[in-house]
One Martini backbone bead per residue (centre of mass of N, CA, C, O) as a GRO file, in nm:
protein
  429
    1MET     BB    1  -0.965  -5.176  -9.236
    2LYS     BB    2  -1.183  -4.962  -9.125
    3LEU     BB    3  -1.204  -4.712  -8.884
    4ASP     BB    4  -1.527  -4.703  -8.847
    5ILE     BB    5  -1.554  -4.974  -8.691
    6PHE     BB    6  -1.491  -4.839  -8.402
    7LEU     BB    7  -1.787  -4.673  -8.417
    8ASP     BB    8  -1.945  -4.904  -8.383
    9PRO     BB    9  -2.162  -5.027  -8.155
   10LEU     BB   10  -2.032  -5.308  -8.135
   11SER     BB   11  -1.744  -5.207  -8.068
   12LEU     BB   12  -1.823  -5.028  -7.816
   13LEU     BB   13  -1.892  -5.264  -7.625
   14ILE     BB   14  -1.577  -5.317  -7.595
   15LEU     BB   15  -1.418  -5.037  -7.579
   16ILE     BB   16  -1.532  -4.881  -7.341
   17PRO     BB   17  -1.449  -5.075  -7.101
   18LEU     BB   18  -1.153  -5.089  -7.181
   19PHE     BB   19  -1.084  -4.781  -7.146
   20ALA     BB   20  -1.197  -4.763  -6.859
   21ALA     BB   21  -0.989  -4.952  -6.730
   22ILE     BB   22  -0.743  -4.779  -6.795
   23LEU     BB   23  -0.845  -4.523  -6.648
   24ALA     BB   24  -0.885  -4.657  -6.365
   25PHE     BB   25  -0.580  -4.720  -6.337
   26LEU     BB   26  -0.454  -4.429  -6.381
   27ILE     BB   27  -0.727  -4.290  -6.230
   28ARG     BB   28  -0.832  -4.396  -5.931
   29PRO     BB   29  -1.026  -4.175  -5.798
   30ILE     BB   30  -1.241  -4.224  -6.066
   31ARG     BB   31  -1.335  -4.526  -6.095
   32ARG     BB   32  -1.641  -4.517  -6.028
   33TYR     BB   33  -1.727  -4.318  -6.249
   34VAL     BB   34  -1.618  -4.474  -6.488
   35ALA     BB   35  -1.784  -4.734  -6.452
   36LEU     BB   36  -2.067  -4.605  -6.459
   37LEU     BB   37  -2.043  -4.462  -6.736
   38SER     BB   38  -1.977  -4.712  -6.899
   39ALA     BB   39  -2.239  -4.871  -6.844
   40ALA     BB   40  -2.426  -4.652  -6.956
   41GLY     BB   41  -2.309  -4.642  -7.244
   42VAL     BB   42  -2.346  -4.941  -7.317
   43GLY     BB   43  -2.648  -4.949  -7.261
   44PHE     BB   44  -2.727  -4.751  -7.482
   45PHE     BB   45  -2.616  -4.923  -7.722
   46ALA     BB   46  -2.783  -5.176  -7.658
   47VAL     BB   47  -3.055  -5.043  -7.716
   48LEU     BB   48  -3.001  -4.959  -8.008
   49ILE     BB   49  -2.952  -5.247  -8.109
   50PHE     BB   50  -3.225  -5.366  -8.031
   51ILE     BB   51  -3.393  -5.179  -8.210
   52ASP     BB   52  -3.251  -5.262  -8.475
   53ILE     BB   53  -3.328  -5.566  -8.458
   54ILE     BB   54  -3.634  -5.531  -8.473
   55LYS     BB   55  -3.612  -5.419  -8.770
   56SER     BB   56  -3.377  -5.627  -8.910
   57GLY     BB   57  -3.270  -5.901  -8.717
   58SER     BB   58  -2.963  -5.801  -8.789
   59LYS     BB   59  -2.598  -5.768  -8.715
   60ALA     BB   60  -2.274  -5.685  -8.880
   61ILE     BB   61  -1.911  -5.740  -8.865
   62LEU     BB   62  -1.651  -5.776  -9.066
   63LEU     BB   63  -1.376  -5.992  -9.057
   64PRO     BB   64  -1.102  -6.139  -9.093
   65ARG     BB   65  -0.975  -6.411  -9.219
   66VAL     BB   66  -0.902  -6.736  -9.056
   67PHE     BB   67  -0.820  -7.024  -9.183
   68GLY     BB   68  -1.091  -6.986  -9.366
   69ILE     BB   69  -1.251  -6.816  -9.153
   70ALA     BB   70  -1.531  -6.649  -9.092
   71ASN     BB   71  -1.549  -6.328  -8.939
   72SER     BB   72  -1.749  -6.178  -8.663
   73LEU     BB   73  -1.974  -5.928  -8.556
   74SER     BB   74  -2.282  -6.038  -8.406
   75VAL     BB   75  -2.649  -5.983  -8.400
   76ASP     BB   76  -2.945  -6.085  -8.236
   77TYR     BB   77  -3.201  -6.138  -8.042
   78LEU     BB   78  -3.051  -6.301  -7.827
   79SER     BB   79  -2.789  -6.126  -7.793
   80ALA     BB   80  -2.939  -5.860  -7.733
   81ILE     BB   81  -3.057  -5.952  -7.464
   82MET     BB   82  -2.787  -6.021  -7.326
   83LEU     BB   83  -2.670  -5.734  -7.340
   84LEU     BB   84  -2.881  -5.603  -7.159
   85LEU     BB   85  -2.825  -5.773  -6.910
   86VAL     BB   86  -2.526  -5.709  -6.867
   87SER     BB   87  -2.563  -5.400  -6.846
   88PHE     BB   88  -2.753  -5.398  -6.607
   89PHE     BB   89  -2.568  -5.545  -6.400
   90ALA     BB   90  -2.326  -5.361  -6.418
   91PHE     BB   91  -2.469  -5.104  -6.327
   92MET     BB   92  -2.570  -5.210  -6.050
   93ILE     BB   93  -2.295  -5.291  -5.933
   94PHE     BB   94  -2.168  -5.004  -5.952
   95ILE     BB   95  -2.368  -4.869  -5.767
   96TYR     BB   96  -2.308  -5.040  -5.521
   97SER     BB   97  -2.001  -4.973  -5.514
   98PHE     BB   98  -2.047  -4.669  -5.481
   99LYS     BB   99  -2.199  -4.672  -5.213
  100PHE     BB  100  -1.963  -4.886  -5.108
  101GLY     BB  101  -1.663  -4.717  -5.119
  102SER     BB  102  -1.529  -4.813  -4.823
  103GLY     BB  103  -1.333  -5.020  -4.891
  104PRO     BB  104  -1.071  -5.181  -4.943
  105LYS     BB  105  -0.766  -5.165  -5.019
  106GLY     BB  106  -0.755  -5.193  -5.372
  107ASP     BB  107  -1.041  -5.162  -5.535
  108TRP     BB  108  -0.940  -5.107  -5.827
  109ARG     BB  109  -0.939  -5.402  -5.919
  110PHE     BB  110  -1.239  -5.440  -5.943
  111PHE     BB  111  -1.289  -5.227  -6.168
  112VAL     BB  112  -1.087  -5.317  -6.379
  113PHE     BB  113  -1.175  -5.625  -6.402
  114SER     BB  114  -1.474  -5.571  -6.453
  115LEU     BB  115  -1.437  -5.416  -6.719
  116LEU     BB  116  -1.285  -5.639  -6.869
  117THR     BB  117  -1.510  -5.848  -6.839
  118TYR     BB  118  -1.729  -5.685  -6.979
  119SER     BB  119  -1.589  -5.667  -7.254
  120ALA     BB  120  -1.556  -5.978  -7.306
  121ALA     BB  121  -1.856  -6.052  -7.282
  122ASN     BB  122  -1.951  -5.888  -7.523
  123GLY     BB  123  -1.771  -6.032  -7.729
  124ALA     BB  124  -1.894  -6.317  -7.692
  125LEU     BB  125  -2.195  -6.235  -7.771
  126ILE     BB  126  -2.085  -6.114  -8.075
  127SER     BB  127  -1.991  -6.374  -8.188
  128GLY     BB  128  -1.979  -6.534  -8.518
  129SER     BB  129  -1.736  -6.716  -8.433
  130VAL     BB  130  -1.528  -6.945  -8.281
  131LEU     BB  131  -1.271  -6.770  -8.274
  132VAL     BB  132  -1.387  -6.518  -8.139
  133LEU     BB  133  -1.502  -6.658  -7.896
  134TYR     BB  134  -1.231  -6.774  -7.779
  135LEU     BB  135  -1.090  -6.513  -7.733
  136PHE     BB  136  -1.291  -6.403  -7.514
  137TRP     BB  137  -1.300  -6.654  -7.333
  138GLY     BB  138  -0.998  -6.639  -7.256
  139ILE     BB  139  -1.002  -6.357  -7.130
  140LEU     BB  140  -1.200  -6.425  -6.900
  141LEU     BB  141  -1.014  -6.607  -6.737
  142PHE     BB  142  -0.817  -6.366  -6.655
  143THR     BB  143  -1.015  -6.152  -6.541
  144VAL     BB  144  -1.138  -6.329  -6.316
  145TYR     BB  145  -0.875  -6.394  -6.180
  146GLY     BB  146  -0.818  -6.098  -6.100
  147LEU     BB  147  -1.086  -6.043  -5.946
  148LEU     BB  148  -1.036  -6.267  -5.714
  149PHE     BB  149  -0.801  -6.090  -5.572
  150PHE     BB  150  -1.047  -5.939  -5.463
  151GLY     BB  151  -1.034  -5.956  -5.103
  152LYS     BB  152  -1.029  -6.219  -4.864
  153GLY     BB  153  -0.789  -6.408  -4.771
  154ASP     BB  154  -0.748  -6.690  -4.988
  155VAL     BB  155  -0.736  -6.573  -5.300
  156GLU     BB  156  -0.532  -6.751  -5.451
  157SER     BB  157  -0.685  -7.020  -5.423
  158THR     BB  158  -0.943  -6.932  -5.563
  159ALA     BB  159  -0.823  -6.841  -5.835
  160SER     BB  160  -0.680  -7.111  -5.902
  161LYS     BB  161  -0.927  -7.292  -5.906
  162MET     BB  162  -1.072  -7.148  -6.132
  163PHE     BB  163  -0.845  -7.172  -6.344
  164ILE     BB  164  -0.830  -7.481  -6.359
  165LEU     BB  165  -1.126  -7.551  -6.423
  166ASN     BB  166  -1.170  -7.347  -6.662
  167GLY     BB  167  -0.919  -7.428  -6.823
  168THR     BB  168  -1.007  -7.716  -6.881
  169ALA     BB  169  -1.273  -7.639  -7.022
  170ASP     BB  170  -1.136  -7.458  -7.241
  171PHE     BB  171  -0.984  -7.686  -7.374
  172LEU     BB  172  -1.235  -7.843  -7.460
  173LEU     BB  173  -1.353  -7.614  -7.622
  174LEU     BB  174  -1.128  -7.592  -7.828
  175PHE     BB  175  -1.148  -7.879  -7.933
  176GLY     BB  176  -1.446  -7.859  -8.019
  177LEU     BB  177  -1.405  -7.625  -8.223
  178LEU     BB  178  -1.206  -7.770  -8.411
  179VAL     BB  179  -1.394  -8.003  -8.478
  180PHE     BB  180  -1.619  -7.824  -8.590
  181ILE     BB  181  -1.465  -7.709  -8.827
  182PHE     BB  182  -1.405  -7.979  -8.960
  183TYR     BB  183  -1.699  -8.077  -8.983
  184THR     BB  184  -1.811  -7.839  -9.159
  185LYS     BB  185  -1.614  -7.901  -9.395
  186GLN     BB  186  -1.720  -8.227  -9.410
  187SER     BB  187  -2.047  -8.229  -9.433
  188GLY     BB  188  -2.162  -8.129  -9.735
  189MET     BB  189  -2.261  -7.857  -9.665
  190SER     BB  190  -2.364  -7.525  -9.760
  191VAL     BB  191  -2.138  -7.396  -9.543
  192GLU     BB  192  -1.993  -7.196  -9.315
  193PRO     BB  193  -1.735  -7.249  -9.131
  194GLY     BB  194  -1.745  -7.187  -8.781
  195GLN     BB  195  -2.031  -7.113  -8.693
  196LEU     BB  196  -2.294  -7.018  -8.451
  197SER     BB  197  -2.515  -6.981  -8.693
  198TYR     BB  198  -2.751  -7.139  -8.912
  199PHE     BB  199  -3.066  -7.275  -8.824
  200PRO     BB  200  -3.284  -7.115  -8.621
  201LYS     BB  201  -3.568  -7.198  -8.800
  202THR     BB  202  -3.454  -7.497  -8.897
  203ILE     BB  203  -3.448  -7.804  -8.770
  204LEU     BB  204  -3.378  -8.001  -9.016
  205GLN     BB  205  -3.084  -7.835  -9.068
  206ARG     BB  206  -2.950  -7.925  -8.840
  207PHE     BB  207  -2.716  -8.074  -8.674
  208THR     BB  208  -2.659  -8.396  -8.614
  209LEU     BB  209  -2.600  -8.664  -8.353
  210ASN     BB  210  -2.458  -8.913  -8.576
  211ASN     BB  211  -2.161  -8.809  -8.549
  212PRO     BB  212  -1.863  -8.828  -8.397
  213LEU     BB  213  -1.777  -8.532  -8.444
  214ALA     BB  214  -2.037  -8.402  -8.343
  215ILE     BB  215  -2.030  -8.520  -8.057
  216ILE     BB  216  -1.757  -8.414  -7.964
  217SER     BB  217  -1.816  -8.119  -8.011
  218PHE     BB  218  -2.066  -8.089  -7.835
  219VAL     BB  219  -1.952  -8.186  -7.562
  220CYS     BB  220  -1.710  -7.990  -7.533
  221ILE     BB  221  -1.870  -7.726  -7.555
  222ALA     BB  222  -2.072  -7.786  -7.327
  223VAL     BB  223  -1.866  -7.801  -7.098
  224GLY     BB  224  -1.767  -7.511  -7.126
  225ALA     BB  225  -2.044  -7.376  -7.080
  226LEU     BB  226  -2.127  -7.515  -6.801
  227THR     BB  227  -1.884  -7.421  -6.642
  228LYS     BB  228  -1.944  -7.122  -6.667
  229ALA     BB  229  -2.234  -7.159  -6.527
  230GLY     BB  230  -2.190  -7.383  -6.279
  231SER     BB  231  -2.183  -7.682  -6.319
  232PHE     BB  232  -2.187  -7.997  -6.276
  233PRO     BB  233  -1.859  -8.064  -6.137
  234LEU     BB  234  -1.722  -7.755  -6.210
  235HIS     BB  235  -1.819  -7.565  -5.929
  236THR     BB  236  -1.621  -7.541  -5.665
  237TRP     BB  237  -1.525  -7.234  -5.682
  238ILE     BB  238  -1.777  -7.084  -5.578
  239PRO     BB  239  -1.778  -7.151  -5.271
  240LYS     BB  240  -1.488  -7.048  -5.238
  241ALA     BB  241  -1.550  -6.750  -5.320
  242ALA     BB  242  -1.747  -6.693  -5.077
  243GLU     BB  243  -1.498  -6.663  -4.868
  244THR     BB  244  -1.346  -6.400  -5.033
  245ALA     BB  245  -1.553  -6.253  -5.190
  246PRO     BB  246  -1.739  -6.005  -5.262
  247ALA     BB  247  -2.060  -5.925  -5.337
  248GLU     BB  248  -2.005  -5.802  -5.615
  249THR     BB  249  -1.865  -6.047  -5.741
  250MET     BB  250  -2.090  -6.259  -5.693
  251ALA     BB  251  -2.311  -6.099  -5.852
  252PHE     BB  252  -2.149  -6.073  -6.130
  253ILE     BB  253  -2.051  -6.366  -6.182
  254PRO     BB  254  -2.209  -6.631  -6.069
  255ALA     BB  255  -2.503  -6.492  -6.076
  256SER     BB  256  -2.482  -6.364  -6.387
  257LEU     BB  257  -2.258  -6.368  -6.612
  258ASP     BB  258  -2.199  -6.676  -6.627
  259LYS     BB  259  -2.487  -6.760  -6.687
  260ILE     BB  260  -2.529  -6.605  -6.947
  261LEU     BB  261  -2.291  -6.725  -7.111
  262GLY     BB  262  -2.329  -7.033  -7.074
  263ILE     BB  263  -2.632  -7.053  -7.160
  264TYR     BB  264  -2.605  -6.919  -7.431
  265LEU     BB  265  -2.416  -7.132  -7.559
  266PHE     BB  266  -2.593  -7.381  -7.506
  267LEU     BB  267  -2.837  -7.279  -7.662
  268ARG     BB  268  -2.694  -7.233  -7.931
  269LEU     BB  269  -2.603  -7.527  -7.965
  270CYS     BB  270  -2.904  -7.665  -7.948
  271TYR     BB  271  -3.063  -7.444  -8.166
  272SER     BB  272  -2.841  -7.325  -8.395
  273VAL     BB  273  -2.671  -7.602  -8.464
  274PHE     BB  274  -2.795  -7.834  -8.302
  275GLU     BB  275  -2.984  -8.146  -8.249
  276ILE     BB  276  -3.049  -8.294  -7.952
  277ARG     BB  277  -3.290  -8.501  -8.040
  278SER     BB  278  -3.103  -8.689  -8.233
  279ASN     BB  279  -2.983  -8.791  -7.935
  280THR     BB  280  -3.084  -8.957  -7.664
  281THR     BB  281  -2.826  -9.005  -7.501
  282ILE     BB  282  -2.728  -8.713  -7.488
  283GLN     BB  283  -2.983  -8.602  -7.361
  284ILE     BB  284  -2.969  -8.770  -7.099
  285VAL     BB  285  -2.698  -8.670  -6.999
  286PHE     BB  286  -2.786  -8.362  -6.970
  287LEU     BB  287  -3.027  -8.413  -6.790
  288SER     BB  288  -2.858  -8.540  -6.562
  289ILE     BB  289  -2.685  -8.296  -6.502
  290GLY     BB  290  -2.920  -8.118  -6.421
  291ALA     BB  291  -3.032  -8.295  -6.190
  292VAL     BB  292  -2.775  -8.315  -6.016
  293THR     BB  293  -2.736  -8.014  -5.976
  294VAL     BB  294  -2.991  -7.962  -5.822
  295LEU     BB  295  -2.970  -8.173  -5.587
  296ALA     BB  296  -2.679  -8.145  -5.476
  297ALA     BB  297  -2.678  -7.832  -5.422
  298VAL     BB  298  -2.922  -7.818  -5.235
  299PHE     BB  299  -2.811  -8.002  -5.009
  300MET     BB  300  -2.563  -7.821  -4.956
  301ALA     BB  301  -2.721  -7.563  -4.878
  302LEU     BB  302  -2.873  -7.679  -4.619
  303VAL     BB  303  -2.577  -7.700  -4.444
  304GLN     BB  304  -2.536  -7.401  -4.429
  305LYS     BB  305  -2.421  -7.105  -4.232
  306ASP     BB  306  -2.331  -6.935  -4.463
  307ALA     BB  307  -2.468  -6.711  -4.672
  308PHE     BB  308  -2.273  -6.726  -4.920
  309LYS     BB  309  -2.259  -7.036  -4.946
  310LEU     BB  310  -2.555  -7.086  -4.982
  311LEU     BB  311  -2.588  -6.910  -5.240
  312SER     BB  312  -2.377  -7.059  -5.412
  313TYR     BB  313  -2.515  -7.337  -5.419
  314HIS     BB  314  -2.784  -7.230  -5.531
  315ALA     BB  315  -2.665  -7.123  -5.795
  316VAL     BB  316  -2.595  -7.403  -5.901
  317SER     BB  317  -2.878  -7.538  -5.896
  318GLN     BB  318  -3.014  -7.345  -6.114
  319VAL     BB  319  -2.869  -7.460  -6.361
  320GLY     BB  320  -3.030  -7.722  -6.382
  321TYR     BB  321  -3.291  -7.597  -6.495
  322MET     BB  322  -3.169  -7.486  -6.753
  323VAL     BB  323  -3.070  -7.759  -6.864
  324LEU     BB  324  -3.340  -7.906  -6.865
  325GLY     BB  325  -3.483  -7.719  -7.061
  326ILE     BB  326  -3.284  -7.725  -7.304
  327ALA     BB  327  -3.248  -8.050  -7.318
  328SER     BB  328  -3.546  -8.113  -7.406
  329GLY     BB  329  -3.593  -7.979  -7.706
  330THR     BB  330  -3.799  -7.748  -7.647
  331ILE     BB  331  -3.960  -7.454  -7.655
  332LEU     BB  332  -4.050  -7.454  -7.361
  333GLY     BB  333  -3.765  -7.512  -7.247
  334LEU     BB  334  -3.621  -7.272  -7.365
  335VAL     BB  335  -3.790  -7.055  -7.227
  336GLY     BB  336  -3.749  -7.158  -6.938
  337GLY     BB  337  -3.435  -7.148  -6.929
  338LEU     BB  338  -3.406  -6.849  -7.008
  339PHE     BB  339  -3.590  -6.729  -6.789
  340HIS     BB  340  -3.432  -6.850  -6.548
  341MET     BB  341  -3.172  -6.703  -6.601
  342MET     BB  342  -3.286  -6.421  -6.563
  343ASN     BB  343  -3.403  -6.461  -6.282
  344HIS     BB  344  -3.147  -6.549  -6.138
  345ALA     BB  345  -2.977  -6.297  -6.191
  346LEU     BB  346  -3.168  -6.116  -6.033
  347TYR     BB  347  -3.214  -6.266  -5.746
  348LYS     BB  348  -2.918  -6.349  -5.679
  349SER     BB  349  -2.788  -6.071  -5.684
  350SER     BB  350  -2.975  -5.959  -5.467
  351LEU     BB  351  -2.888  -6.154  -5.241
  352PHE     BB  352  -2.587  -6.080  -5.235
  353LEU     BB  353  -2.627  -5.773  -5.181
  354THR     BB  354  -2.790  -5.798  -4.918
  355ALA     BB  355  -2.576  -5.963  -4.770
  356GLY     BB  356  -2.361  -5.740  -4.796
  357SER     BB  357  -2.516  -5.530  -4.631
  358VAL     BB  358  -2.519  -5.691  -4.370
  359GLN     BB  359  -2.213  -5.722  -4.341
  360ARG     BB  360  -2.144  -5.412  -4.330
  361ASN     BB  361  -2.334  -5.362  -4.066
  362THR     BB  362  -2.235  -5.635  -3.882
  363GLY     BB  363  -1.990  -5.841  -3.966
  364GLU     BB  364  -2.197  -6.081  -4.061
  365THR     BB  365  -2.277  -6.441  -4.198
  366ASN     BB  366  -2.391  -6.598  -3.970
  367LEU     BB  367  -2.703  -6.732  -3.930
  368ASP     BB  368  -2.693  -6.786  -3.611
  369LYS     BB  369  -2.620  -6.455  -3.561
  370LEU     BB  370  -2.879  -6.375  -3.711
  371GLY     BB  371  -3.128  -6.119  -3.631
  372GLY     BB  372  -3.362  -5.860  -3.613
  373LEU     BB  373  -3.330  -5.663  -3.897
  374ALA     BB  374  -3.599  -5.548  -4.012
  375SER     BB  375  -3.612  -5.270  -3.855
  376ALA     BB  376  -3.316  -5.170  -3.933
  377MET     BB  377  -3.355  -5.313  -4.249
  378PRO     BB  378  -3.620  -5.285  -4.445
  379LEU     BB  379  -3.522  -5.280  -4.743
  380THR     BB  380  -3.347  -5.533  -4.727
  381PHE     BB  381  -3.569  -5.721  -4.630
  382PHE     BB  382  -3.757  -5.689  -4.873
  383SER     BB  383  -3.559  -5.776  -5.096
  384PHE     BB  384  -3.491  -6.054  -4.979
  385THR     BB  385  -3.778  -6.173  -4.966
  386ILE     BB  386  -3.855  -6.156  -5.264
  387SER     BB  387  -3.611  -6.320  -5.369
  388ALA     BB  388  -3.664  -6.577  -5.200
  389LEU     BB  389  -3.947  -6.637  -5.315
  390ALA     BB  390  -3.861  -6.656  -5.610
  391ILE     BB  391  -3.645  -6.888  -5.574
  392SER     BB  392  -3.881  -7.085  -5.455
  393GLY     BB  393  -4.145  -7.065  -5.645
  394VAL     BB  394  -4.354  -6.847  -5.571
  395PRO     BB  395  -4.656  -6.756  -5.630
  396PRO     BB  396  -4.631  -6.513  -5.899
  397LEU     BB  397  -4.343  -6.535  -5.938
  398ASN     BB  398  -4.085  -6.581  -6.162
  399GLY     BB  399  -3.977  -6.856  -6.055
  400PHE     BB  400  -4.236  -7.017  -6.104
  401ILE     BB  401  -4.267  -6.985  -6.410
  402SER     BB  402  -3.995  -7.111  -6.505
  403LYS     BB  403  -4.027  -7.383  -6.356
  404TRP     BB  404  -4.295  -7.463  -6.493
  405LEU     BB  405  -4.188  -7.474  -6.781
  406VAL     BB  406  -3.983  -7.696  -6.730
  407TYR     BB  407  -4.180  -7.905  -6.623
  408GLN     BB  408  -4.359  -7.916  -6.883
  409ALA     BB  409  -4.130  -8.012  -7.068
  410LEU     BB  410  -4.092  -8.285  -6.920
  411VAL     BB  411  -4.378  -8.386  -6.967
  412ASP     BB  412  -4.367  -8.382  -7.274
  413ILE     BB  413  -4.125  -8.588  -7.314
  414GLY     BB  414  -4.255  -8.812  -7.135
  415SER     BB  415  -4.503  -8.871  -7.328
  416ARG     BB  416  -4.291  -8.993  -7.553
  417ASN     BB  417  -4.077  -9.082  -7.310
  418PRO     BB  418  -4.072  -9.237  -7.004
  419VAL     BB  419  -3.772  -9.191  -6.921
  420PHE     BB  420  -3.810  -8.870  -6.866
  421TYR     BB  421  -3.973  -8.874  -6.593
  422ILE     BB  422  -3.733  -8.878  -6.387
  423PHE     BB  423  -3.675  -8.556  -6.415
  424LEU     BB  424  -3.915  -8.452  -6.239
  425VAL     BB  425  -3.783  -8.462  -5.964
  426ALA     BB  426  -3.601  -8.213  -6.009
  427GLY     BB  427  -3.837  -8.017  -6.102
  428MET     BB  428  -3.968  -8.008  -5.794
  429PHE     BB  429  -3.737  -7.825  -5.638
   0.00000   0.00000   0.00000
């Protein structure tokens, strides 16, 4: 392998935050500057890659074959957009952390593990094969585990709960990926086994879900992806984290990064590898997961008194819209689900950060004890209000547009099969 591979922009997306994490650990007084400069640098290369993708359509770095599987770091339009999103949110979170730098002793852990998580997330997004994907996906499990130890209260219980739930899902993901490799080798199609993208432009050539191996692979990988996104029923660590984790962590992990990664993989699975509409039963199962996620989490959010717990349950509910859109199997649903993921990451991270600002200034998160802060914190009030209206789907804000697209996708599939009309109930919330 040539040494210049490490200077390629794709490699730098991983290496810059990795070395920044090491530097932040070794020279802790400059950790905030290191994190901010790292995010700015990675963001710069993400923009360069996006411009290059517009011109060329794709970019890849070939890696050594393992067990006969071709491996690579690759990026296309979809992953290039995801890289821009991750870089944007990392930069904004580090700015927020820089502003409120007088946090609890030991906040170096937040910066070190955030940078490591940032590095692994970029690696997962540019993985060209299932083996490379699982490598970075597994690293994420440990970096988020470490990140959750920075906070207050029973952080060990929170981190352990996340590790158990996500570790279980990651085991299913690994099993699904291994079955997928075997299936692609036995499919009889002239394809390279174990790749993450086969026929993104030709629906008829995607793998259909009419083979037991294909179904097992699809379901196991989807469970891993949706658990990362925070979908029902393996979502319960997120409200738990709201009790112990600071606003920065909640805004970076469950509000933005996990949603981007989980929904990205689920979308890639449904549109670049398999054809979800080829099996109505499987489609109904995942539409049901989306609907239950929306309804159950919304009702749980309604009874919360703590601002962070309310936002955490609502963050879970929004995953349901994304799943409903993508599982509809339509282009309209794909666009709606993807757009809602972007919108959610934007306004939910904003809500967590504004709630964190209120907490830092008042020392309180109990909604019954808060009020009358608009005049004292006008900028925070304005930011929170706009984000709250957007998340409520009030037109003409972005939340309304993405929810409307998902709703129209459900109307579309319902017109072809009346069974699907039942999912419109969830789409109306």
